[in-house]
Amino acid sequence: MSKKILAIDGGLNGESKMKIKKFNKKEDYERIVKFLTAQYKINKNMVCWLPERFDDLIFRIDTLYHDERGLERSSDYIYIFEDNDEIVGVVLPDGDSFNSCIKNGYENIFSQMLDLSEKELQPLFERDENGEINFLVVSHDSLGYQSEELERRGYVRDEAGDFDNVQHPLETNYTINLPEGFEQVYGDDIDDNLKAKACHYGFHPVDDDGILTGTFKEGALAYQGRKQSQFFKDSFESLIVTDDGDICTYCFCYVNKELSTAFIEPLCTREKYRQKGFSKQMLYGVINRLKEMGIESAYINSYDWRKKVYNSAGFETEDSIGFWHKKIR
């Protein structure tokens, strides 16, 4: 498929021609970061995707899915909508899901985005025995025009939902209270392999043999991959560890000083250390450090019960997110 794949009527006055091109990392990475930066400055929320979140997709998630699991690379299915060579919308697949970011005033392109994505994003999805794909669209509930379009097309929203949560570090001053024998630290002096393995165990308890030393199958390349992010130099890791060096809880915090924002992803606690309030206490430490850095807003995305944990740590739910499904061939 060529970079410029089609032209459609678009723009605020209907006189311009909209162009759609497939993402080329070398040519378009900085352009998308600038677009997302501009949208955040206007909207001040995560509906528009943070540049840090985009970097997490490009450098960590893509490495995890493609280089480690052998699946399709999400960035190969990013599409850019341009009006007079200016980016006005981006299709952002996140694994097997459709996400989007659209400039205010260009809501009309959402329908074209769906037309394109239902066809071009199919390789990201598994087919069932009938040859069908359970196509997933992720959409913020505050964007009512998207819900209306999805319903019109026959999509059904899950009962389950996702949530954008925001915290304002400059307004806080938390005290960390951990049981004796546990400490909240930053990851600078801890071996990368130990941290990556602890993070993997937090999401895959069945693999946790209690041993952090040695190599492991999944997560190491993705851990290193995110170091390519332009935000990595200001970002940091936070952990809770035992006195004898075992890692209990892990998180990574992307920091964007230009926007004075942070994006926390991932966050996990190993199964044997759960139900002790460690995630909440560690988030207190993260927020305290962000306050010291002068960061104004910190974001974390939650699913299911995690929302209660993050809200208990002072995060406010900014928006709810729907998972919309439809079977397509």
XYZ file of C-alpha atoms in Angstrom:
329
model
C 0.000 0.000 0.000
C 1.370 3.420 -0.891
C 1.904 6.088 1.727
C -0.943 8.240 0.348
C -3.818 5.827 -0.017
C -6.826 8.015 -0.797
C -8.304 11.497 -0.698
C -11.681 12.394 0.793
C -13.662 15.550 1.275
C -12.644 17.101 4.568
C -11.731 20.158 6.538
C -13.826 22.682 8.327
C -15.082 24.364 5.151
C -15.511 21.211 3.076
C -13.356 22.675 0.293
C -10.079 20.935 1.049
C -9.113 17.370 0.323
C -8.223 15.046 3.140
C -5.255 12.763 2.591
C -4.603 9.531 4.430
C -1.143 8.057 4.701
C 0.306 5.048 6.374
C 2.679 5.799 9.249
C 6.371 5.798 8.441
C 8.389 5.913 11.645
C 11.316 7.832 10.190
C 9.142 10.473 8.522
C 6.153 10.690 10.852
C 7.186 9.919 14.423
C 8.088 13.502 15.335
C 5.061 14.833 13.452
C 2.685 12.694 15.504
C 4.392 13.659 18.761
C 3.956 17.326 17.826
C 0.305 16.701 16.926
C -0.408 14.957 20.227
C 1.455 17.690 22.094
C -0.681 20.365 20.450
C -3.908 18.466 21.208
C -3.004 18.106 24.871
C -2.245 21.811 25.180
C -5.767 22.492 23.876
C -7.718 19.779 25.688
C -5.682 19.130 28.853
C -6.830 15.505 29.079
C -5.873 12.024 27.933
C -8.689 11.766 25.386
C -6.163 13.057 22.852
C -3.461 10.520 23.841
C -0.372 11.761 25.634
C 2.872 11.801 23.627
C 4.281 9.584 26.407
C 1.531 7.048 25.808
C 2.349 7.059 22.088
C 5.998 6.381 22.890
C 5.000 3.492 25.154
C 3.112 1.981 22.215
C 5.916 2.510 19.696
C 8.885 1.439 21.780
C 7.628 -0.939 24.499
C 4.338 -2.480 23.383
C 5.457 -2.980 19.790
C 8.615 -4.694 20.994
C 6.633 -6.927 23.346
C 4.054 -7.907 20.742
C 6.276 -8.189 17.683
C 9.824 -8.970 18.747
C 8.940 -11.182 21.709
C 5.561 -12.717 20.843
C 5.877 -12.765 17.053
C 2.631 -10.831 16.508
C 1.937 -7.937 14.182
C 3.532 -4.611 15.043
C 0.873 -2.009 15.927
C 2.870 0.827 14.370
C 2.591 -0.873 10.963
C -1.141 -0.124 11.113
C -1.099 3.512 12.191
C -2.816 5.818 9.714
C -2.522 9.604 9.532
C -5.313 11.884 8.310
C -4.039 15.154 6.862
C -5.800 18.341 5.796
C -3.550 20.528 3.632
C -0.547 18.528 4.915
C -1.497 19.172 8.552
C -2.264 16.176 10.768
C -5.866 16.349 11.972
C -6.370 12.741 13.093
C -4.511 9.516 13.746
C -5.653 5.892 13.871
C -3.701 4.336 16.744
C -4.021 0.550 17.039
C -2.993 -0.794 20.437
C -2.544 -4.494 19.843
C -5.885 -5.886 18.716
C -7.876 -2.698 19.205
C -8.684 0.517 17.328
C -7.964 3.825 19.074
C -7.962 7.303 17.602
C -7.016 10.905 18.227
C -8.943 13.585 16.330
C -8.404 17.337 16.266
C -11.355 19.425 17.433
C -13.483 20.427 14.464
C -12.660 17.294 12.471
C -15.064 14.878 14.158
C -16.495 14.044 10.730
C -13.441 11.911 9.888
C -14.281 9.317 12.570
C -16.570 7.500 10.148
C -13.813 7.375 7.500
C -11.395 6.130 10.139
C -13.713 3.228 10.896
C -14.207 2.463 7.194
C -10.448 2.272 6.764
C -9.700 0.405 9.975
C -12.335 -2.304 9.602
C -10.510 -3.287 6.428
C -6.853 -2.499 7.032
C -6.459 -3.464 10.721
C -7.756 -7.006 10.321
C -4.273 -8.640 10.487
C -4.043 -7.480 14.128
C -7.013 -9.683 15.090
C -7.478 -13.432 15.369
C -10.207 -15.083 13.309
C -12.642 -17.522 14.868
C -13.663 -20.853 13.369
C -16.220 -19.032 11.187
C -13.532 -16.778 9.767
C -14.849 -13.748 11.632
C -12.989 -11.091 13.620
C -14.286 -9.647 16.865
C -13.293 -6.111 15.910
C -12.673 -3.900 18.941
C -12.993 -0.112 19.023
C -11.877 1.752 22.142
C -13.660 5.074 22.574
C -14.020 7.623 25.363
C -17.597 7.935 26.551
C -17.279 11.727 26.612
C -17.029 11.651 22.808
C -20.728 11.114 22.224
C -20.469 11.449 18.455
C -18.313 8.323 18.397
C -20.800 6.319 20.450
C -23.579 7.353 18.083
C -21.580 6.296 15.027
C -20.607 2.962 16.586
C -24.206 2.176 17.511
C -25.292 3.099 13.993
C -22.804 0.588 12.616
C -24.005 -2.199 14.892
C -21.249 -2.143 17.502
C -22.150 -3.219 21.038
C -20.502 -1.711 24.121
C -19.162 -4.080 26.787
C -20.471 -3.800 30.316
C -16.841 -3.633 31.403
C -15.050 -0.359 30.965
C -11.719 1.385 31.199
C -10.896 4.657 32.900
C -8.555 7.601 32.526
C -7.410 8.782 35.944
C -5.549 11.987 36.749
C -3.625 13.245 39.755
C -2.187 16.717 40.378
C 1.160 16.259 42.155
C 1.682 19.939 42.968
C -1.401 19.848 45.188
C -0.235 16.871 47.271
C 2.145 15.910 50.054
C 1.939 12.220 50.887
C 3.506 10.232 53.711
C 4.554 6.696 52.837
C 3.710 4.047 55.432
C 5.058 0.578 54.723
C 5.345 -2.461 57.011
C 8.692 -3.066 58.675
C 11.096 -4.759 56.315
C 9.792 -3.010 53.157
C 11.021 0.146 51.422
C 9.945 2.303 48.510
C 12.906 3.034 46.202
C 13.705 4.246 42.714
C 15.225 1.845 40.249
C 18.530 3.435 39.350
C 20.713 1.068 41.367
C 18.787 -2.173 40.683
C 19.770 -4.510 37.871
C 17.565 -4.151 34.765
C 17.029 -7.897 34.513
C 15.682 -8.093 38.072
C 13.248 -5.231 37.461
C 12.047 -6.573 34.124
C 11.522 -10.043 35.537
C 9.639 -8.688 38.571
C 7.398 -6.683 36.232
C 6.671 -9.787 34.169
C 5.836 -11.775 37.292
C 3.431 -9.055 38.394
C 1.354 -9.602 35.264
C 1.954 -13.352 34.948
C 1.855 -14.894 38.446
C 1.857 -18.409 37.001
C 5.464 -17.823 35.877
C 6.630 -16.573 39.281
C 9.019 -19.155 40.704
C 10.280 -16.716 43.322
C 13.626 -16.320 41.572
C 14.517 -12.967 40.037
C 18.055 -13.837 38.940
C 18.781 -15.388 35.570
C 17.285 -14.841 32.142
C 13.620 -15.149 31.241
C 11.503 -15.480 28.116
C 9.301 -12.406 27.987
C 9.697 -8.749 28.841
C 13.444 -8.176 28.601
C 13.452 -6.760 25.063
C 10.406 -4.594 25.746
C 12.048 -3.300 28.915
C 15.073 -2.170 26.923
C 12.975 -0.952 23.992
C 11.357 1.910 25.864
C 14.790 3.438 26.449
C 14.490 4.761 22.888
C 11.711 7.108 24.000
C 12.647 10.780 23.921
C 11.055 11.049 27.382
C 13.221 8.343 28.932
C 15.898 10.716 30.217
C 13.404 12.406 32.565
C 11.433 9.248 33.395
C 11.933 6.939 36.357
C 11.035 3.622 37.936
C 9.573 3.140 41.389
C 9.661 -0.095 43.356
C 8.864 -1.527 46.737
C 11.549 -3.957 47.876
C 12.213 -6.080 50.927
C 15.234 -5.656 53.155
C 16.826 -8.663 51.470
C 16.342 -7.216 47.977
C 13.229 -8.984 46.726
C 11.073 -6.791 44.462
C 7.412 -6.649 45.470
C 5.831 -3.884 43.398
C 7.015 -2.178 40.224
C 6.012 0.765 38.059
C 7.467 2.986 35.369
C 6.646 6.684 35.044
C 7.137 8.534 31.759
C 7.782 12.244 32.333
C 7.116 14.936 29.733
C 8.541 18.230 30.976
C 7.253 20.269 28.030
C 3.647 19.398 28.899
C 4.356 19.043 32.632
C 2.661 15.646 32.508
C 3.502 12.093 33.487
C 2.114 8.750 32.328
C 2.392 5.754 34.658
C 2.614 2.470 32.746
C 3.010 -0.330 33.679
C 2.182 -0.860 37.368
C 2.026 -4.267 39.016
C 2.480 -6.172 42.275
C 3.686 -9.760 42.428
C 0.978 -12.102 43.649
C 2.619 -13.108 46.930
C 2.826 -9.434 47.956
C -0.733 -8.406 47.092
C -3.416 -7.246 49.513
C -0.883 -5.200 51.500
C -1.650 -1.765 50.000
C 1.726 -1.599 48.256
C 0.418 -0.099 44.990
C -1.201 2.785 46.842
C 1.903 3.497 48.915
C 4.192 3.332 45.913
C 1.965 5.716 43.967
C 2.303 8.120 46.883
C 6.055 7.977 46.382
C 5.718 8.515 42.633
C 3.483 11.543 43.125
C 5.870 13.012 45.708
C 8.737 12.728 43.251
C 6.685 14.268 40.443
C 5.851 17.149 42.761
C 9.573 17.696 43.335
C 10.023 17.773 39.544
C 7.290 20.409 39.192
C 4.967 18.153 37.180
C 1.382 19.411 37.092
C -0.621 16.349 36.033
C -0.044 12.592 36.244
C -2.171 10.076 34.355
C -2.797 6.384 34.780
C -5.134 4.132 32.841
C -7.140 1.578 34.781
C -9.352 -1.392 34.105
C -11.884 -3.081 36.338
C -10.936 -3.130 40.065
C -7.748 -1.121 39.533
C -9.783 2.063 39.363
C -10.559 1.754 43.093
C -6.876 1.338 43.887
C -5.851 4.406 41.912
C -8.704 6.513 43.233
C -7.714 5.540 46.782
C -4.247 6.921 45.995
C -5.701 10.315 45.123
C -6.309 9.875 41.400
C -9.592 11.234 40.081
C -11.459 9.491 37.290
C -11.335 11.926 34.384
C -13.208 9.910 31.765
C -14.715 6.484 31.203
C -13.853 4.410 28.167
C -16.018 1.919 26.314
C -14.981 -1.291 24.570
C -17.135 -1.589 21.446
C -17.297 -4.905 19.546
C -18.622 -6.047 16.200
C -18.103 -9.242 14.225
C -16.673 -8.611 10.770
C -15.178 -10.733 8.008
